[in-house]
Tab-separated table of C-alpha atoms and ligand atoms in Angstrom:
chain	number	residue	atom	x	y	z
K	1	MET	CA	0.000	0.000	0.000
K	2	PRO	CA	1.494	3.390	-0.922
K	3	ASN	CA	2.474	5.345	2.115
K	4	ASN	CA	3.680	8.893	1.637
K	5	THR	CA	1.855	10.488	4.509
K	6	ASN	CA	3.497	8.899	7.543
K	7	SER	CA	5.949	10.727	9.751
K	8	LYS	CA	8.772	8.196	9.396
K	9	PRO	CA	12.021	9.617	8.031
K	10	GLN	CA	12.433	9.073	4.314
K	11	VAL	CA	14.564	6.118	3.221
K	12	LYS	CA	17.316	7.299	0.872
K	13	ILE	CA	17.723	5.256	-2.260
K	14	ILE	CA	19.924	5.509	-5.308
K	15	LEU	CA	18.198	4.046	-8.345
K	16	GLY	CA	20.987	2.920	-10.674
K	17	ILE	CA	19.778	2.339	-14.216
K	18	SER	CA	21.906	0.269	-16.586
K	19	GLY	CA	21.445	-0.039	-20.331
K	20	GLY	CA	18.594	-2.403	-21.076
K	21	ILE	CA	15.250	-1.915	-22.785
K	22	ALA	CA	13.472	-2.226	-19.412
K	23	ALA	CA	14.996	1.163	-18.508
K	24	TYR	CA	11.949	2.730	-20.156
K	25	LYS	CA	9.936	1.560	-17.103
K	26	CYS	CA	12.117	3.552	-14.707
K	27	PRO	CA	10.122	6.815	-14.555
K	28	ASP	CA	7.192	4.679	-13.345
K	29	LEU	CA	9.501	2.908	-10.871
K	30	VAL	CA	10.682	6.269	-9.489
K	31	ARG	CA	7.063	7.328	-9.041
K	32	ARG	CA	6.202	4.065	-7.225
K	33	LEU	CA	9.215	4.445	-4.917
K	34	LYS	CA	8.331	8.049	-4.105
K	35	GLU	CA	4.754	7.012	-3.291
K	36	ARG	CA	6.330	4.738	-0.657
K	37	ASN	CA	8.257	7.558	0.988
K	38	PHE	CA	11.653	6.898	-0.616
K	39	ASP	CA	13.914	9.852	-1.352
K	40	VAL	CA	15.138	8.858	-4.826
K	41	ARG	CA	18.310	9.925	-6.622
K	42	VAL	CA	18.896	8.483	-10.065
K	43	VAL	CA	22.267	7.429	-11.478
K	44	LEU	CA	22.423	6.497	-15.156
K	45	THR	CA	25.111	4.428	-16.873
K	46	PRO	CA	26.103	5.834	-20.293
K	47	SER	CA	24.199	3.106	-22.178
K	48	ALA	CA	21.040	3.597	-20.083
K	49	GLU	CA	20.614	6.983	-21.751
K	50	GLU	CA	19.869	5.135	-24.990
K	51	PHE	CA	16.635	3.893	-23.416
K	52	VAL	CA	15.399	6.606	-21.036
K	53	THR	CA	15.955	10.357	-20.862
K	54	PRO	CA	17.578	12.102	-17.870
K	55	MET	CA	14.920	14.813	-18.230
K	56	ALA	CA	12.036	12.398	-17.566
K	57	LEU	CA	13.834	10.943	-14.552
K	58	GLN	CA	14.663	14.356	-13.150
K	59	ALA	CA	11.042	15.414	-13.489
K	60	VAL	CA	9.638	12.412	-11.602
K	61	SER	CA	12.384	12.153	-8.960
K	62	GLY	CA	12.498	15.880	-8.269
K	63	ASN	CA	16.304	15.664	-8.128
K	64	PRO	CA	19.073	16.162	-10.681
K	65	VAL	CA	20.100	12.968	-12.449
K	66	HIS	CA	23.713	11.832	-11.998
K	67	ARG	CA	25.529	10.627	-15.104
K	68	GLU	CA	29.256	11.451	-15.095
K	69	THR	CA	31.899	10.516	-12.536
K	70	PHE	CA	33.735	13.784	-13.048
K	71	ASP	CA	31.045	16.409	-13.559
K	72	GLU	CA	32.155	19.715	-12.018
K	73	GLN	CA	28.652	20.976	-11.323
K	74	MET	CA	27.418	17.716	-9.824
K	75	GLU	CA	30.547	17.286	-7.711
K	76	ALA	CA	30.014	20.805	-6.349
K	77	ALA	CA	26.406	19.961	-5.395
K	78	MET	CA	26.664	16.316	-4.298
K	79	GLY	CA	29.873	14.530	-5.301
K	80	HIS	CA	29.954	10.840	-6.082
K	81	ILE	CA	31.520	9.921	-2.720
K	82	GLU	CA	28.951	12.015	-0.885
K	83	LEU	CA	26.217	10.307	-2.879
K	84	ALA	CA	27.679	6.903	-1.989
K	85	LYS	CA	27.578	7.851	1.717
K	86	TRP	CA	24.107	9.391	1.461
K	87	ALA	CA	22.272	6.270	0.337
K	88	ASP	CA	20.603	3.709	2.615
K	89	TYR	CA	20.006	1.456	-0.397
K	90	ILE	CA	21.285	1.185	-3.942
K	91	LEU	CA	18.762	-0.438	-6.269
K	92	ILE	CA	19.926	-1.330	-9.776
K	93	ALA	CA	16.940	-1.734	-12.074
K	94	PRO	CA	17.313	-2.896	-14.729
K	95	ALA	CA	20.588	-4.651	-13.943
K	96	THR	CA	22.114	-5.921	-17.180
K	97	ALA	CA	24.343	-9.014	-17.398
K	98	ASN	CA	27.278	-6.650	-17.940
K	99	THR	CA	26.573	-4.577	-14.829
K	100	VAL	CA	26.003	-7.731	-12.750
K	101	ALA	CA	29.405	-9.043	-13.893
K	102	LYS	CA	31.065	-5.721	-12.990
K	103	LEU	CA	29.567	-5.849	-9.487
K	104	VAL	CA	30.986	-9.319	-8.923
K	105	HIS	CA	34.482	-8.220	-9.926
K	106	GLY	CA	34.420	-4.817	-8.234
K	107	GLN	CA	34.922	-2.977	-11.516
K	108	ALA	CA	34.415	0.807	-11.304
K	109	ASP	CA	34.330	2.098	-14.882
K	110	ASN	CA	31.285	4.372	-14.670
K	111	LEU	CA	29.592	6.537	-12.062
K	112	LEU	CA	27.197	3.826	-10.883
K	113	THR	CA	29.813	1.103	-10.364
K	114	THR	CA	32.152	3.647	-8.737
K	115	ILE	CA	29.455	4.686	-6.254
K	116	ILE	CA	28.744	1.053	-5.407
K	117	LEU	CA	32.390	0.406	-4.552
K	118	ALA	CA	32.451	3.500	-2.352
K	119	SER	CA	29.170	2.761	-0.563
K	120	GLN	CA	28.107	0.706	2.441
K	121	ALA	CA	24.475	0.888	1.389
K	122	ASP	CA	22.553	-2.384	0.994
K	123	LEU	CA	22.533	-3.426	-2.639
K	124	VAL	CA	19.433	-4.716	-4.434
K	125	VAL	CA	19.370	-5.712	-8.106
K	126	ALA	CA	16.493	-6.359	-10.490
K	127	PRO	CA	18.113	-8.184	-13.418
K	128	ALA	CA	16.768	-7.801	-16.964
K	129	MET	CA	18.312	-9.386	-20.028
K	130	ASN	CA	17.725	-11.798	-22.883
K	131	GLN	CA	16.674	-15.233	-21.597
K	132	GLN	CA	19.780	-16.920	-23.005
K	133	MET	CA	22.026	-14.350	-21.339
K	134	TRP	CA	20.208	-14.992	-18.065
K	135	ALA	CA	20.579	-18.777	-18.444
K	136	ASN	CA	24.277	-18.474	-19.312
K	137	GLN	CA	26.351	-20.169	-16.642
K	138	ASN	CA	28.559	-17.109	-16.188
K	139	THR	CA	25.531	-14.954	-15.387
K	140	GLN	CA	24.132	-17.618	-13.073
K	141	ARG	CA	27.464	-17.872	-11.278
K	142	ASN	CA	27.625	-14.086	-10.957
K	143	ILE	CA	24.108	-13.891	-9.539
K	144	ALA	CA	24.864	-16.695	-7.054
K	145	GLU	CA	27.986	-14.823	-5.999
K	146	LEU	CA	26.057	-11.599	-5.438
K	147	MET	CA	23.426	-13.435	-3.390
K	148	SER	CA	26.099	-15.063	-1.270
K	149	LYS	CA	27.332	-11.561	-0.448
K	150	GLY	CA	23.882	-10.593	0.784
K	151	VAL	CA	22.734	-8.740	-2.330
K	152	GLU	CA	18.959	-8.996	-2.771
K	153	VAL	CA	18.010	-10.190	-6.233
K	154	LEU	CA	14.475	-9.304	-7.362
K	155	GLY	CA	13.304	-11.480	-10.245
K	156	PRO	CA	13.715	-11.676	-13.174
K	157	ALA	CA	10.253	-12.661	-14.386
K	158	SER	CA	9.392	-14.951	-17.293
K	159	GLY	CA	7.492	-14.023	-20.419
K	160	GLU	CA	7.807	-12.533	-23.873
K	161	GLN	CA	10.909	-10.389	-24.317
K	162	ALA	CA	11.515	-7.259	-26.360
K	163	CYS	CA	13.780	-9.275	-28.708
K	164	GLY	CA	10.948	-11.746	-29.432
K	165	ASP	CA	12.340	-14.571	-27.261
K	166	VAL	CA	10.208	-16.108	-24.548
K	167	GLY	CA	11.742	-17.052	-21.212
K	168	GLN	CA	13.143	-15.788	-17.939
K	169	GLY	CA	14.851	-12.408	-18.071
K	170	ARG	CA	12.184	-9.694	-17.928
K	171	MET	CA	12.551	-7.069	-15.217
K	172	ILE	CA	9.799	-7.520	-12.645
K	173	GLU	CA	7.154	-4.794	-12.854
K	174	PRO	CA	7.870	-1.392	-11.228
K	175	LEU	CA	5.070	-1.860	-8.678
K	176	ASP	CA	6.552	-5.216	-7.573
K	177	VAL	CA	10.059	-3.736	-7.351
K	178	ALA	CA	8.762	-0.848	-5.228
K	179	GLN	CA	6.764	-3.172	-2.957
K	180	ARG	CA	9.777	-5.435	-2.470
K	181	MET	CA	11.959	-2.401	-1.660
K	182	GLN	CA	9.415	-1.255	0.892
K	183	ALA	CA	9.335	-4.708	2.525
K	184	ILE	CA	13.156	-4.803	2.606
K	185	SER	CA	13.492	-1.338	4.113
K	186	GLU	CA	10.805	-1.876	6.742
K	187	GLN	CA	12.245	-5.080	8.099
K	188	GLU	CA	13.317	-4.288	11.633
K	189	LYS	CA	15.883	-6.184	13.708
K	190	VAL	CA	13.089	-8.092	15.397
K	191	LEU	CA	15.288	-11.120	16.195
K	192	LYS	CA	18.295	-9.247	17.510
K	193	GLY	CA	20.345	-11.487	19.811
K	194	LYS	CA	18.302	-14.617	19.022
K	195	LYS	CA	19.810	-17.872	17.802
K	196	VAL	CA	17.917	-19.548	14.960
K	197	VAL	CA	18.544	-22.971	13.421
K	198	ILE	CA	16.911	-23.697	10.057
K	199	THR	CA	16.860	-26.846	7.947
K	200	ALA	CA	16.492	-26.469	4.171
K	201	GLY	CA	16.568	-28.354	0.906
K	202	PRO	CA	16.152	-32.066	0.286
K	203	THR	CA	18.022	-34.972	1.817
K	204	VAL	CA	19.645	-37.519	-0.472
K	205	GLU	CA	19.594	-41.170	0.563
K	206	ALA	CA	22.122	-43.354	-1.241
K	207	ILE	CA	21.003	-46.664	-2.751
K	208	ASP	CA	24.368	-47.518	-4.299
K	209	PRO	CA	27.368	-45.426	-5.418
K	210	VAL	CA	25.374	-43.802	-8.269
K	211	ARG	CA	21.680	-43.925	-7.325
K	212	TYR	CA	19.697	-42.241	-4.586
K	213	ILE	CA	16.254	-41.380	-3.214
K	214	SER	CA	15.454	-37.664	-2.940
K	215	ASN	CA	12.797	-35.047	-3.778
K	216	HIS	CA	12.323	-31.765	-5.653
K	217	SER	CA	13.123	-29.331	-2.837
K	218	SER	CA	15.366	-26.568	-4.213
K	219	GLY	CA	16.160	-24.971	-0.850
K	220	LYS	CA	14.706	-21.624	-2.002
K	221	MET	CA	12.175	-21.377	0.846
K	222	GLY	CA	14.624	-22.342	3.598
K	223	TYR	CA	17.421	-20.122	2.282
K	224	ALA	CA	15.025	-17.166	2.012
K	225	ILE	CA	14.045	-17.734	5.655
K	226	ALA	CA	17.719	-17.898	6.670
K	227	ARG	CA	18.381	-14.586	4.879
K	228	ALA	CA	15.312	-12.971	6.467
K	229	ALA	CA	16.288	-14.183	9.951
K	230	GLN	CA	19.836	-12.885	9.490
K	231	LYS	CA	18.541	-9.539	8.306
K	232	ALA	CA	16.263	-9.453	11.335
K	233	GLY	CA	19.381	-9.563	13.515
K	234	ALA	CA	19.471	-13.276	14.399
K	235	ASN	CA	22.509	-15.483	14.673
K	236	VAL	CA	21.586	-18.114	12.068
K	237	SER	CA	22.740	-21.691	11.428
K	238	LEU	CA	21.424	-23.182	8.202
K	239	VAL	CA	21.588	-26.967	7.971
K	240	SER	CA	21.123	-27.689	4.299
K	241	GLY	CA	20.815	-30.680	2.042
K	242	PRO	CA	22.394	-30.489	-1.446
K	243	VAL	CA	21.084	-27.409	-3.347
K	244	ASN	CA	22.354	-25.011	-6.007
K	245	ILE	CA	22.083	-21.843	-3.923
K	246	ALA	CA	25.050	-19.952	-2.544
K	247	ALA	CA	25.371	-19.630	1.233
K	248	PRO	CA	23.618	-16.475	2.487
K	249	LYS	CA	25.859	-13.727	3.839
K	250	ASP	CA	26.697	-13.934	7.558
K	251	VAL	CA	24.855	-17.230	8.016
K	252	LYS	CA	26.598	-20.356	9.291
K	253	LEU	CA	26.018	-22.980	6.598
K	254	VAL	CA	26.282	-26.649	7.578
K	255	SER	CA	26.067	-28.759	4.414
K	256	VAL	CA	24.744	-32.292	4.748
K	257	VAL	CA	23.574	-34.981	2.362
K	258	SER	CA	21.419	-37.583	4.124
K	259	ALA	CA	18.719	-37.340	6.788
K	260	ALA	CA	21.071	-39.020	9.256
K	261	GLU	CA	23.672	-36.304	8.624
K	262	MET	CA	21.030	-33.595	8.920
K	263	PHE	CA	19.917	-35.066	12.253
K	264	ALA	CA	23.500	-35.140	13.584
K	265	ALA	CA	24.092	-31.530	12.461
K	266	VAL	CA	20.844	-30.336	14.069
K	267	GLN	CA	21.745	-32.088	17.322
K	268	GLN	CA	25.032	-30.224	17.300
K	269	GLU	CA	23.691	-26.808	16.241
K	270	SER	CA	20.515	-26.643	18.294
K	271	THR	CA	22.013	-26.196	21.779
K	272	ASP	CA	20.707	-22.946	23.317
K	273	THR	CA	18.640	-22.174	20.225
K	274	ASP	CA	15.742	-19.770	20.586
K	275	ILE	CA	13.971	-20.762	17.371
K	276	PHE	CA	14.084	-23.900	15.228
K	277	ILE	CA	12.534	-23.891	11.746
K	278	GLY	CA	12.298	-27.200	9.881
K	279	CYS	CA	11.829	-26.274	6.250
K	280	ALA	CA	13.746	-29.197	4.768
K	281	ALA	CA	12.004	-31.909	2.822
K	282	VAL	CA	13.591	-34.751	4.781
K	283	ALA	CA	13.330	-38.207	3.218
K	284	ASP	CA	11.077	-40.263	5.468
K	285	TYR	CA	12.789	-43.523	4.524
K	286	THR	CA	16.322	-44.590	3.663
K	287	PRO	CA	17.690	-47.868	2.281
K	288	VAL	CA	18.459	-50.393	5.008
K	289	ASP	CA	21.743	-51.218	3.259
K	290	VAL	CA	23.696	-49.062	0.813
K	291	ALA	CA	25.177	-51.306	-1.884
K	292	LYS	CA	28.942	-50.868	-2.103
K	293	GLN	CA	28.963	-51.579	-5.844
K	294	LYS	CA	26.592	-50.310	-8.532
K	295	ILE	CA	23.546	-52.599	-8.536
K	296	LYS	CA	23.251	-54.548	-11.814
K	297	LYS	CA	19.939	-54.575	-13.626
K	298	ASN	CA	19.617	-58.345	-13.890
K	299	GLU	CA	15.945	-58.619	-12.918
K	300	GLU	CA	12.747	-57.142	-14.432
K	301	THR	CA	11.671	-55.887	-11.019
K	302	MET	CA	13.542	-55.079	-7.872
K	303	SER	CA	12.657	-54.251	-4.280
K	304	LEU	CA	14.361	-51.855	-1.973
K	305	ASN	CA	14.282	-52.498	1.720
K	306	LEU	CA	13.729	-49.158	3.462
K	307	LYS	CA	13.742	-48.052	7.093
K	308	ARG	CA	12.325	-44.908	8.750
K	309	ASN	CA	14.621	-41.933	9.159
K	310	PRO	CA	14.702	-40.141	12.523
K	311	ASP	CA	12.160	-37.319	12.787
K	312	ILE	CA	14.437	-34.312	13.307
K	313	LEU	CA	11.687	-31.803	14.026
K	314	ALA	CA	9.945	-34.045	16.570
K	315	TRP	CA	13.301	-34.638	18.280
K	316	VAL	CA	13.891	-30.880	18.682
K	317	ALA	CA	10.370	-30.393	20.047
K	318	LYS	CA	10.934	-33.184	22.616
K	319	GLN	CA	13.952	-31.559	24.238
K	320	ALA	CA	13.484	-30.451	27.857
K	321	LYS	CA	14.858	-26.970	27.104
K	322	ARG	CA	13.193	-26.605	23.739
K	323	PRO	CA	13.219	-23.618	21.394
K	324	TYR	CA	10.146	-22.179	19.665
K	325	VAL	CA	9.609	-24.944	17.097
K	326	VAL	CA	8.275	-24.273	13.597
K	327	GLY	CA	7.579	-27.001	11.055
K	328	PHE	CA	6.494	-27.034	7.445
K	329	ALA	CA	3.939	-29.273	5.775
K	330	ALA	CA	3.739	-29.769	2.030
K	331	GLU	CA	0.349	-31.289	1.296
K	332	SER	CA	-1.371	-32.202	-1.960
K	333	GLN	CA	-4.805	-32.587	-0.299
K	334	LYS	CA	-6.652	-31.728	2.982
K	335	LEU	CA	-4.076	-28.987	3.674
K	336	LYS	CA	-5.392	-27.758	7.003
K	337	GLY	CA	-6.345	-31.205	8.349
K	338	PHE	CA	-3.048	-32.905	7.554
K	339	ALA	CA	-0.976	-29.915	8.672
K	340	THR	CA	-2.868	-29.703	11.982
K	341	ARG	CA	-2.222	-33.392	12.552
K	342	LYS	CA	1.535	-32.801	12.070
K	343	LEU	CA	1.441	-29.753	14.364
K	344	GLU	CA	-0.133	-31.834	17.151
K	345	LYS	CA	1.741	-35.088	16.610
K	346	LYS	CA	5.167	-33.424	16.510
K	347	LYS	CA	4.214	-31.002	19.346
K	348	LEU	CA	5.116	-27.897	17.328
K	349	ASP	CA	4.443	-24.272	18.199
K	350	LEU	CA	3.682	-23.333	14.597
K	351	ILE	CA	3.339	-25.045	11.244
K	352	CYS	CA	3.546	-23.432	7.797
K	353	ALA	CA	1.386	-25.426	5.403
K	354	ASN	CA	1.890	-25.183	1.646
K	355	ASP	CA	-0.581	-26.582	-0.849
K	356	ILE	CA	1.614	-28.319	-3.406
K	357	SER	CA	-1.312	-29.208	-5.669
K	358	CYS	CA	-1.231	-25.598	-6.960
K	359	GLU	CA	0.889	-25.079	-10.056
K	360	ASN	CA	4.096	-23.056	-9.552
K	361	LEU	CA	3.861	-23.141	-5.748
K	362	GLY	CA	5.742	-25.172	-3.155
K	363	PHE	CA	8.613	-27.334	-4.380
K	364	ASN	CA	11.231	-25.741	-6.656
K	365	SER	CA	9.191	-22.616	-7.382
K	366	ASP	CA	9.928	-18.924	-6.844
K	367	ASP	CA	6.533	-18.262	-5.248
K	368	ASN	CA	4.563	-19.892	-2.491
K	369	GLN	CA	1.414	-19.507	-0.380
K	370	LEU	CA	1.377	-20.489	3.254
K	371	LEU	CA	-1.270	-21.188	5.860
K	372	LEU	CA	0.238	-20.609	9.307
K	373	LEU	CA	-1.403	-22.669	12.065
K	374	ASP	CA	-0.318	-22.361	15.680
K	375	LYS	CA	-0.768	-24.633	18.697
K	376	ASN	CA	-3.501	-22.344	20.105
K	377	GLY	CA	-5.708	-22.799	17.045
K	378	ASN	CA	-4.893	-19.435	15.424
K	379	GLU	CA	-4.518	-19.347	11.661
K	380	ASN	CA	-3.068	-16.799	9.246
K	381	LEU	CA	-3.020	-17.047	5.481
K	382	LEU	CA	0.024	-15.568	3.758
K	383	PRO	CA	-1.194	-15.055	0.170
K	384	ILE	CA	0.822	-15.978	-2.938
K	385	ALA	CA	4.087	-14.051	-3.047
K	386	ALA	CA	7.780	-14.546	-3.763
K	387	LYS	CA	9.465	-16.801	-1.220
K	388	GLU	CA	11.663	-13.864	-0.102
K	389	ILE	CA	8.549	-11.866	0.803
K	390	LEU	CA	6.951	-14.793	2.622
K	391	ALA	CA	10.201	-15.430	4.487
K	392	GLY	CA	10.115	-11.887	5.876
K	393	GLN	CA	6.472	-12.349	6.895
K	394	ILE	CA	7.213	-15.682	8.617
K	395	ILE	CA	10.088	-14.135	10.564
K	396	GLN	CA	7.906	-11.202	11.631
K	397	HIS	CA	5.136	-13.627	12.660
K	398	ILE	CA	7.562	-15.726	14.728
K	399	ALA	CA	9.061	-12.603	16.325
K	400	ASN	CA	5.566	-11.522	17.411
K	401	LYS	CA	4.847	-14.987	18.801
K	402	ILE	CA	8.059	-15.351	20.806
K	403	SER	CA	7.546	-11.965	22.400
K	404	GLU	CA	4.441	-13.544	24.049
K	405	TYR	CA	6.205	-16.926	24.609
O	501	PMT	O1	12.924	-26.041	-1.088
O	501	PMT	P1	11.841	-25.410	-1.946
O	501	PMT	O2	11.909	-25.875	-3.383
O	501	PMT	O3	11.810	-23.928	-1.814
O	501	PMT	O4	10.437	-25.967	-1.412
O	501	PMT	C1	10.009	-25.654	-0.120
O	501	PMT	C2	9.292	-26.837	0.550
O	501	PMT	C3	8.040	-27.183	-0.236
O	501	PMT	C4	10.207	-28.066	0.600
O	501	PMT	C5	8.956	-26.369	2.008
O	501	PMT	O5	8.114	-25.244	1.916
O	501	PMT	C6	8.232	-27.467	2.786
O	501	PMT	O6	7.032	-27.582	2.769
O	501	PMT	N1	9.001	-28.324	3.523
O	501	PMT	C7	8.463	-29.466	4.259
O	501	PMT	C8	8.185	-30.596	3.326
O	501	PMT	C9	7.343	-31.717	3.937
O	501	PMT	O7	6.372	-32.113	3.445
O	501	PMT	O8	7.718	-32.138	5.018
O	501	PMT	P2	7.018	-33.407	5.803
O	501	PMT	O9	5.559	-33.375	5.789
O	501	PMT	O10	7.679	-34.639	5.308
O	501	PMT	O11	7.517	-33.099	7.241
O	501	PMT	C10	6.865	-32.186	8.117
O	501	PMT	C11	7.898	-31.460	8.911
O	501	PMT	O12	8.749	-32.383	9.615
O	501	PMT	C12	8.827	-30.587	8.075
O	501	PMT	O13	9.077	-29.417	8.803
O	501	PMT	C13	10.090	-31.427	7.915
O	501	PMT	O14	11.245	-30.602	7.787
O	501	PMT	C14	10.106	-32.201	9.242
O	501	PMT	N2	10.715	-33.536	9.151
O	501	PMT	C15	10.147	-34.524	8.414
O	501	PMT	C16	10.698	-35.790	8.402
O	501	PMT	C17	11.865	-36.037	9.153
O	501	PMT	N3	12.420	-37.232	9.152
O	501	PMT	N4	12.410	-35.054	9.878
O	501	PMT	C18	11.864	-33.810	9.899
O	501	PMT	O15	12.386	-32.907	10.565
């Protein structure tokens, strides 16, 4: 909801625009940010000027637009180092593949990249590029590297592109960027001084040296929660099964493979924990014996002898000095009923239920929808949103609950 009438001090943001076709959306983005009480200063890279005019941006931002590193007049008014110190946030939208690569390597060959090197402001990027450029492994590696340094990455979205291709690479819409910036800037240090242990991703149960049992968990939900908890001031340990996501900044990552390893890591990490969040999709069963050699396919059918894995979440909840315990439930039917049963059986404080029968939600998706059910019978629906947004909402919800705990 736009909010330009409250008495809170304005949040200072540099909007850095790099040279992509989505730059034409930036006057609208400036307007949306200003509606949300941001004080916006725009910095253009030289190629961005091919797609959007400084005049339009100056008119909507109400401030002069910064373009040159060594501009006498600008330096006299607000020099690039002063600008770098002024900002609370630097948002790059659109962020091209080229600019993303420069950020990774600390290159400072234009005003925007120079400011970023000289600034301690939190960095947020909204990538936009051709779908093949986005899929390129160099770009993916660069994005992973930025995320591991704590840079927020918004999008990109999928759809038809200006070049005629269809795929992932469109800048997310200005309204979404502005809403995400508002959520980021309003997140308070609500878990300051708290210790949080989170499980994420799948577990992988070996059958033989090449085969395994696992599931489609990507780790996106759990990693987003770890980032949100860290940003909320918590001391976070993330016990993660194998995923393709870089470790979040300032989070202790404990990498595991099997459920047994996850259990051992949780036992070690969870001493004196204030909050435990089980977001991992832990395999319920594991082979009784792991074959030492690759199993030969001699028969038409084969049977695997499986045994139950330890229930990590239930173990944490059983401890005499237990933390606030949050579980997840991924259900394809009877969402509330099955989730409530898990809440009660595992003696949880809170369960976050996701309906995995909905397309593009739950496992290996960017978005989710969660029904939060607590042990006192309260329920809260968190409507469909990016996992990063939901993670912030979950952390806020937990912070409210433990203040009454
Ligand atoms: O990783 P993503 O692709 O982002 O997807 C996120 C998710 C769908 C995996 C996540 O949101 C989610 O729902 N995780 C829980 C999956 C699930 O169905 O868990 P479960 O019903 O098997 O277990 C319920 C709870 O007990 C979970 O908190 C689970 O972590 C925990 N559990 C289960 C079994 C076990 N042996 N030990 C456990 O701790």
